Coordinates of C-alpha atoms and ligand atoms in Angstrom, one line a residue:
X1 CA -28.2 -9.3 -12.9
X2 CA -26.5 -12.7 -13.2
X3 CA -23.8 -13.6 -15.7
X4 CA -24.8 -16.4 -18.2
X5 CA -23.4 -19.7 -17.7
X6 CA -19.7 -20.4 -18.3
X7 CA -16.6 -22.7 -17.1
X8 CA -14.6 -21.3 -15.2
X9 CA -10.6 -21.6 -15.3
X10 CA -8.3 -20.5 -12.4
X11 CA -4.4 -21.0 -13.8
X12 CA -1.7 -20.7 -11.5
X13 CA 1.2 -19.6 -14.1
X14 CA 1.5 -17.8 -17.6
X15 CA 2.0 -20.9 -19.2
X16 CA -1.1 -22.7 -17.8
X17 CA -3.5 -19.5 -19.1
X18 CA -2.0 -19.5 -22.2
X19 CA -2.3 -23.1 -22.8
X20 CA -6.0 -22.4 -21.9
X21 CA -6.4 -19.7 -24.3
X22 CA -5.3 -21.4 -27.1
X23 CA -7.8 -23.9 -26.9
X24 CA -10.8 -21.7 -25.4
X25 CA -9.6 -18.0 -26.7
X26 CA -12.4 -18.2 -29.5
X27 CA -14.7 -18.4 -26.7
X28 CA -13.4 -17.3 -23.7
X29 CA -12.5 -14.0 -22.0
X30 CA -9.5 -13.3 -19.3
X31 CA -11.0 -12.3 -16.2
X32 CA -8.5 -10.1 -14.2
X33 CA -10.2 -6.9 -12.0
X34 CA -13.6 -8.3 -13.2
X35 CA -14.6 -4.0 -13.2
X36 CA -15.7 -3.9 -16.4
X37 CA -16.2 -7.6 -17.4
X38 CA -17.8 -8.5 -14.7
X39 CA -21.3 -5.4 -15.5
X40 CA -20.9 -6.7 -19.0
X41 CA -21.3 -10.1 -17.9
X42 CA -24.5 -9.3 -15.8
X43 CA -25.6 -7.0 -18.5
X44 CA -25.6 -10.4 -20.8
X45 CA -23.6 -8.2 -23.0
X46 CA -20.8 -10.4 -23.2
X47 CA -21.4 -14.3 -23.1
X48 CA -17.9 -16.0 -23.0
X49 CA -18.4 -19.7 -22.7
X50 CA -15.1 -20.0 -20.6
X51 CA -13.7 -17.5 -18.1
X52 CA -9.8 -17.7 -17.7
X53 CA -9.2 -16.1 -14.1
X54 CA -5.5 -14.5 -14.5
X55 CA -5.1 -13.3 -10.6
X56 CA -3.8 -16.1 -9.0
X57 CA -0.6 -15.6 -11.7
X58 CA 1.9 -13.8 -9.0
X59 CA 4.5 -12.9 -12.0
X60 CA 1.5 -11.0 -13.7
X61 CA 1.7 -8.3 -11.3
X62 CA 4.2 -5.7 -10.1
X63 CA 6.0 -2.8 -11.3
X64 CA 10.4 -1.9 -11.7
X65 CA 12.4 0.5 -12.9
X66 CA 14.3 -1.8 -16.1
X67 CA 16.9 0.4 -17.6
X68 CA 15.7 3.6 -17.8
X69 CA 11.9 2.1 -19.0
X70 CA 9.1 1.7 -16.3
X71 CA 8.0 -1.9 -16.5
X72 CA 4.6 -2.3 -14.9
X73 CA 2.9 -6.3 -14.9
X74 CA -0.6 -6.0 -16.4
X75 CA -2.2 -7.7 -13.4
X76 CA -1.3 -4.9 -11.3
X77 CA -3.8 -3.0 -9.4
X78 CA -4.2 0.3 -10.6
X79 CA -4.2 1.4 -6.7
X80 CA -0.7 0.4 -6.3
X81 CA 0.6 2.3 -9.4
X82 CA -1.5 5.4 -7.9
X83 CA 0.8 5.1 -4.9
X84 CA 4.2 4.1 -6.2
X85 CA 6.5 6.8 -5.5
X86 CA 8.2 5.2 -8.3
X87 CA 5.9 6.2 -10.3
X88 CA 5.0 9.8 -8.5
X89 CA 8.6 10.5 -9.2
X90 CA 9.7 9.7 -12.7
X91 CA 6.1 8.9 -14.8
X92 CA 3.9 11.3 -12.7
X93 CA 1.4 11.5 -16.3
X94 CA 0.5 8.1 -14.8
X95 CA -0.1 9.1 -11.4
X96 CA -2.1 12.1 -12.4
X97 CA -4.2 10.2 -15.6
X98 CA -4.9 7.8 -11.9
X99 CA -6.4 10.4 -10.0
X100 CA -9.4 10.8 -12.4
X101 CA -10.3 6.5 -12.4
X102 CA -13.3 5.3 -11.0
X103 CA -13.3 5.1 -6.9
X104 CA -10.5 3.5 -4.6
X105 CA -13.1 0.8 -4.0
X106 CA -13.0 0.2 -8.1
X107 CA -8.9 0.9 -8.5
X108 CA -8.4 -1.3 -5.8
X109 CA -9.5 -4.0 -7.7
X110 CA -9.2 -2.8 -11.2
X111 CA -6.0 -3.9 -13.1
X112 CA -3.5 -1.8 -15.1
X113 CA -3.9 -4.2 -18.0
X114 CA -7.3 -4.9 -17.9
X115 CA -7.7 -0.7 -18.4
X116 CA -5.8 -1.3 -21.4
X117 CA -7.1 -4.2 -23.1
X118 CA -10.7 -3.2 -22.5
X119 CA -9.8 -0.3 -24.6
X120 CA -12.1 2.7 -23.5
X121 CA -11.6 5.6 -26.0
X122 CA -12.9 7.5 -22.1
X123 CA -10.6 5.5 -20.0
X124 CA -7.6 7.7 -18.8
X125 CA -4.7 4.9 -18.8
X126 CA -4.7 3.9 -22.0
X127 CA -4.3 7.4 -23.3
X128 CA -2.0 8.4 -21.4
X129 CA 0.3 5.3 -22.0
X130 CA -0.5 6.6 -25.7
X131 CA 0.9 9.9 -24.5
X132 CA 3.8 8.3 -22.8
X133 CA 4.8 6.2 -26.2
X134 CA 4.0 3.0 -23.9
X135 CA 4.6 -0.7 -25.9
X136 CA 1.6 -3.6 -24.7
X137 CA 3.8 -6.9 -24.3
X138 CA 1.4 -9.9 -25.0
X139 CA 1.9 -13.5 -25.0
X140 CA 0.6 -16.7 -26.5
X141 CA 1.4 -19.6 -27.6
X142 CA 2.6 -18.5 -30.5
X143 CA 5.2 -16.5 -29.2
X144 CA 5.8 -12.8 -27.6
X145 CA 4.0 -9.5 -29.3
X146 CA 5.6 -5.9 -28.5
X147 CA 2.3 -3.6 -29.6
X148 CA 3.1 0.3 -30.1
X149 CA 0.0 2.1 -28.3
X150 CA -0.1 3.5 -31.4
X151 CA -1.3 0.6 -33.3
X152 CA -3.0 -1.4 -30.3
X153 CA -6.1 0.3 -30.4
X154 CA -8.8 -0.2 -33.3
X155 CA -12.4 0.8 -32.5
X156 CA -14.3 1.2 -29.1
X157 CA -13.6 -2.2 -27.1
X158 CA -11.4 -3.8 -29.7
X159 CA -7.4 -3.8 -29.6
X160 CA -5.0 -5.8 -32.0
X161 CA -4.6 -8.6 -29.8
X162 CA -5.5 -11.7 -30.5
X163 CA -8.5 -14.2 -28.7
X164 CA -5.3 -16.3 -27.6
X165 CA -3.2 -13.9 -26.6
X166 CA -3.1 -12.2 -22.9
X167 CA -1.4 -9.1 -22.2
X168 CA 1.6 -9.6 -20.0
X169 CA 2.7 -6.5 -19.0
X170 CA 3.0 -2.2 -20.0
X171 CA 6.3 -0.8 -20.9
X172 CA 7.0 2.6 -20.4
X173 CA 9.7 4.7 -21.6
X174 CA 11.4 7.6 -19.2
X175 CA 9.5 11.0 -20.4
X176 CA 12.9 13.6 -21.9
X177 CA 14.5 15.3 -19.1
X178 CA 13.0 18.0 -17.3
X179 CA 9.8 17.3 -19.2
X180 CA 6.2 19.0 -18.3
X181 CA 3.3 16.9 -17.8
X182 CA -0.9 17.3 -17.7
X183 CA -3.4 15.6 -17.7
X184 CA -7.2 17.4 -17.5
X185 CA -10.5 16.1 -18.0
X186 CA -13.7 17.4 -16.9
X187 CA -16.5 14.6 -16.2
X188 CA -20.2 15.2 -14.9
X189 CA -19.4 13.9 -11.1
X190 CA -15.7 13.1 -10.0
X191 CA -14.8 9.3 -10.5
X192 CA -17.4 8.9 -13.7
X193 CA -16.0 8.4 -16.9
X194 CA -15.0 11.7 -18.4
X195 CA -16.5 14.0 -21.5
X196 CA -13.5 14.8 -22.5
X197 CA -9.8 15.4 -21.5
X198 CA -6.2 14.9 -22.6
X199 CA -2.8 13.7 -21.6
X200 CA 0.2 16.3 -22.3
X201 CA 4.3 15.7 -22.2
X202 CA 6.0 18.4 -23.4
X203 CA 9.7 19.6 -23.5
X204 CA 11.9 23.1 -24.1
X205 CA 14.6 24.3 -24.6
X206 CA 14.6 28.4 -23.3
X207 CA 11.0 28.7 -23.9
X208 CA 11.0 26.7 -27.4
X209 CA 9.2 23.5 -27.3
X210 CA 11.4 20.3 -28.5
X211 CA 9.0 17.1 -28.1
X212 CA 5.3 18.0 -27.3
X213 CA 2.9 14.7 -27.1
X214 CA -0.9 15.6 -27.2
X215 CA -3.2 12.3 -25.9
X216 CA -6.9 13.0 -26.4
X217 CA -9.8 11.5 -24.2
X218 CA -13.1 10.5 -25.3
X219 CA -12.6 12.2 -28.4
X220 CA -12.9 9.7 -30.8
X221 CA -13.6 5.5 -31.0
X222 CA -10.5 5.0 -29.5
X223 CA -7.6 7.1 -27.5
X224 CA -6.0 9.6 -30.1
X225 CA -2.9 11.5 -30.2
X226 CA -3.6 14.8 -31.6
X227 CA -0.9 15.0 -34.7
X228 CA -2.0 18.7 -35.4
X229 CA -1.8 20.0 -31.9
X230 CA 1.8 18.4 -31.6
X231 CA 3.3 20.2 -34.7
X232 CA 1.8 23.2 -33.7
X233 CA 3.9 23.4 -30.6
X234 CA 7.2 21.6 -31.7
X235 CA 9.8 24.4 -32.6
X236 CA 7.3 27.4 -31.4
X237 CA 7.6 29.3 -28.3
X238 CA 5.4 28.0 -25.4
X239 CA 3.3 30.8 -25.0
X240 CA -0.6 31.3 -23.5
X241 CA -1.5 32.2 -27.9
X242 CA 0.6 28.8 -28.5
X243 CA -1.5 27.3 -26.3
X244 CA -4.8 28.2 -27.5
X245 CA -3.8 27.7 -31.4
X246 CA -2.7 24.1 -30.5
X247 CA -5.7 23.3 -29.1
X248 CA -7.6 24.5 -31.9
X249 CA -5.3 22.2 -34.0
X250 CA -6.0 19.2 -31.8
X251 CA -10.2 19.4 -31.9
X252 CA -10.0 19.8 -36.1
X253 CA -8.9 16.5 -36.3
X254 CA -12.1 14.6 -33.7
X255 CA -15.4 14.3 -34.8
X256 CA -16.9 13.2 -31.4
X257 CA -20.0 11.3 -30.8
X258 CA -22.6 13.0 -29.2
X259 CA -25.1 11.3 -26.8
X260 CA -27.3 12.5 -23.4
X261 CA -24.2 13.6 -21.8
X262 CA -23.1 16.2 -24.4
X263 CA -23.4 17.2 -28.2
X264 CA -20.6 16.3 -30.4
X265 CA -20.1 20.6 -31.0
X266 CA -20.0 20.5 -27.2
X267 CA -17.5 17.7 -26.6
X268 CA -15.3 18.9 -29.1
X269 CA -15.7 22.5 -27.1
X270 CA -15.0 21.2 -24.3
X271 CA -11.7 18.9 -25.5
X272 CA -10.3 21.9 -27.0
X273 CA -10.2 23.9 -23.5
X274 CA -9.2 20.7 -21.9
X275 CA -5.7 20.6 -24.3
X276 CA -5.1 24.3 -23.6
X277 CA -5.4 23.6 -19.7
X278 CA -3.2 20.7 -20.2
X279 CA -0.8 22.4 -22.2
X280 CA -0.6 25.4 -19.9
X281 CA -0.6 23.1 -16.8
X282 CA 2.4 21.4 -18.3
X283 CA 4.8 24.3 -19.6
X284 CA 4.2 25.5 -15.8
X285 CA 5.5 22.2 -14.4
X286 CA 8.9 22.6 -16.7
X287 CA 12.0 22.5 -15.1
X288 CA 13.2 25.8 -14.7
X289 CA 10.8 28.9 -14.0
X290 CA 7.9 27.3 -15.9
X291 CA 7.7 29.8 -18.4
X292 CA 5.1 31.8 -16.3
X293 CA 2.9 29.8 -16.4
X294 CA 1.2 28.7 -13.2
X295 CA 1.8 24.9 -12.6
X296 CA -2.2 24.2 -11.9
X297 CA -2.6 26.0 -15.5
X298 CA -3.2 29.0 -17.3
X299 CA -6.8 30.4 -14.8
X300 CA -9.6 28.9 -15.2
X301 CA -11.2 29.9 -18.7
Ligands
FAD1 C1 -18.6 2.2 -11.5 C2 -17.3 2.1 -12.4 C3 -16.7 3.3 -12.8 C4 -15.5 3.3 -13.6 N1 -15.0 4.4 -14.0 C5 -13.8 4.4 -14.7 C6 -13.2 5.6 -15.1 O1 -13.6 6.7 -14.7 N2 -12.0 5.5 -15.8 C7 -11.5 4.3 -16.2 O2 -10.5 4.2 -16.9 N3 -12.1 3.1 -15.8 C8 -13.3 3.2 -15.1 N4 -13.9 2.0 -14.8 C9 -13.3 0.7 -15.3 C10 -12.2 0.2 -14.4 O3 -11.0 1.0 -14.5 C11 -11.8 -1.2 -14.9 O4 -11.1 -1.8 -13.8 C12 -11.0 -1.4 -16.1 O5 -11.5 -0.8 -17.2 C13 -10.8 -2.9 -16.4 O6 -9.9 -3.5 -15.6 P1 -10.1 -4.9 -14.9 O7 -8.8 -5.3 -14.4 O8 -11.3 -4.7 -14.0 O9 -10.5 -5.8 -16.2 P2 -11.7 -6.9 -16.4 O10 -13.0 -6.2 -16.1 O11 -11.4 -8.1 -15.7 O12 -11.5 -7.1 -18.0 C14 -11.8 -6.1 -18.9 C15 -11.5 -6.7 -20.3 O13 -10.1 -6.8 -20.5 C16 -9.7 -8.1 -20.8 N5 -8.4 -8.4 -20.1 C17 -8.2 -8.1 -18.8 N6 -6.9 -8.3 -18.5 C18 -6.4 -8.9 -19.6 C19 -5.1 -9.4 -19.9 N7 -4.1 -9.4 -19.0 N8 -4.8 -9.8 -21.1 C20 -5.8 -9.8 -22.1 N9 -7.1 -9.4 -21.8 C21 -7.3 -8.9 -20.6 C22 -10.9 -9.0 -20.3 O14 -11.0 -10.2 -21.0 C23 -12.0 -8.1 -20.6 O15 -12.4 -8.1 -22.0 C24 -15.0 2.0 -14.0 C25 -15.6 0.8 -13.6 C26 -16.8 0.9 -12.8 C27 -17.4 -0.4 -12.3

């Protein structure tokens, strides 16, 4: 259980680490909450000649209200996004996808950014910044990248970004007003990564949906946005049938990979009760009456 050998680099600014990463990118890895690298390290899964150690960078971290967009620094903890009341107020998705991570002792020192670029398809931030339309800001020497969730995400582990780029910071546009929000999973003890779940953010007008996004957890090689599921419920009532039709819509689309945990048929079971929970917890948490339905869901089927 030791890492392999490596140098190690401890930059005190953006500039300095991405000066390093253009010359030792190829063959180097960003350390930042070390909660995943650090297992894959001792694992001898990963053997990066030169570790670039990002948390001494003070301008990496924090997170502000910029406009009407939440902009959150990718060294960030993801503790102290669990507690912003920032956060709890206007982007609660975020708070909620937070409650399912790991254990304090692992969020604590586990980064927002580091979630993201280590690109989990069972990771909860990533698809709900997927959910929430979120942008990835990189840097390098080259210049400044603005990555759509949508396209940052290729296969399990891998992202668009490049070896010499490091991911700066999350940007996160304001949910539409009076939105509903969800996010379910079920996993086999609390803290461990999830079987299957999914991030909702849905909108009405009277009981007619207008925006409805549909993240999906651990459903596929990398976080999804269930297409199918979301046209089902734009410009249809929001309604308990509603519910369970989009979620049938959402699992035709995944083919998941089965393993000791679960077969594929059973994860895909499992991912379409978890959108109809989410759904149904969302409509609830509308403004307004919530639609009847309860804001902890639909009952427990
Ligand atoms: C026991 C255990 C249980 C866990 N359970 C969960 C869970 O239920 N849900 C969940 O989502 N996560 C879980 N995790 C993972 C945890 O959330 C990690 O903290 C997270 O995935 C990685 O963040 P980090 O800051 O620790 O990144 P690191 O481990 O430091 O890095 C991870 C990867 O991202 C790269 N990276 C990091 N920061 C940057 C950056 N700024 N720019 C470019 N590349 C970067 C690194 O080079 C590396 O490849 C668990 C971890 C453990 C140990």
């Amino acid at each position: 259980m030791k890492p392999p050998v490596f140098d190690y680099h401890d930059p005190a600014t953006v500039e300095e680490a991405l000066d390093l990463l253009a010359v030792h990118g190829d063959d180097g890895k960003v350390l930042a909450g070390g909660q995943s690298l650090v297992p894959l390290l001792n694992f001898r899964l990963a053997h990066p000649e030169h570790l670039i150690d990002v948390n001494n960078i003070g301008e990496l971290s924090g997170i502000k209200r910029d406009g009407g967009r939440l902009r959150i620094g990718a060294l960030t903890r993801q503790s102290m996004l669990e507690r912003s009341a920032l956060v709890a107020d206007n982007w609660p998705l975020l708070t909620e996808a937070l409650s399912f991570v790991a254990h304090a002792q692992i969020r604590n020192r586990g980064t927002v950014g580091g979630s993201v670029a280590h690109a989990d398809p069972a990771a909860e931030l990533p698809v709900a910044f997927l959910a929430s339309d979120a942008d990835f800001i990189v840097k390098s020497k080259r210049g400044e990248r603005r990555i759509s969730a949508v396209d940052f995400f290729v296969t399990h582990l891998t992202t668009t970004m490049e070896p010499d780029e490091l991911m700066v910071a999350i940007d996160v546009p304001a949910p539409p007003e009076g939105a509903g929000y969800a996010f379910t999973e079920f996993a086999r003890r609390h803290g461990d990564f999830a079987l299957g779940g999914a991030a909702v953010l849905l909108a009405a007008e009277g009981r007619t949906c207008t925006s409805a996004a549909v993240g999906l957890l651990a459903a596929a090689p990398t976080p999804l946005r269930a297409a199918g599921a979301e046209e089902a419920l734009v410009g249809s009532e929001l309604s308990q049938d509603g519910a369970e039709a989009a979620a049938k819509r959402a699992v035709e689309q995944i083919d998941p990979t089965g393993d000791i945990h679960g077969s594929s048929e059973y994860r895909k079971g499992l991912i379409e009760v978890m959108v109809r929970r989410a759904i149904e917890k969302a409509a609830g948490r509308l403004d307004g009456d919530g639609l009847g339905f309860s804001r902890n869901g639909g009952g427990g089927r």
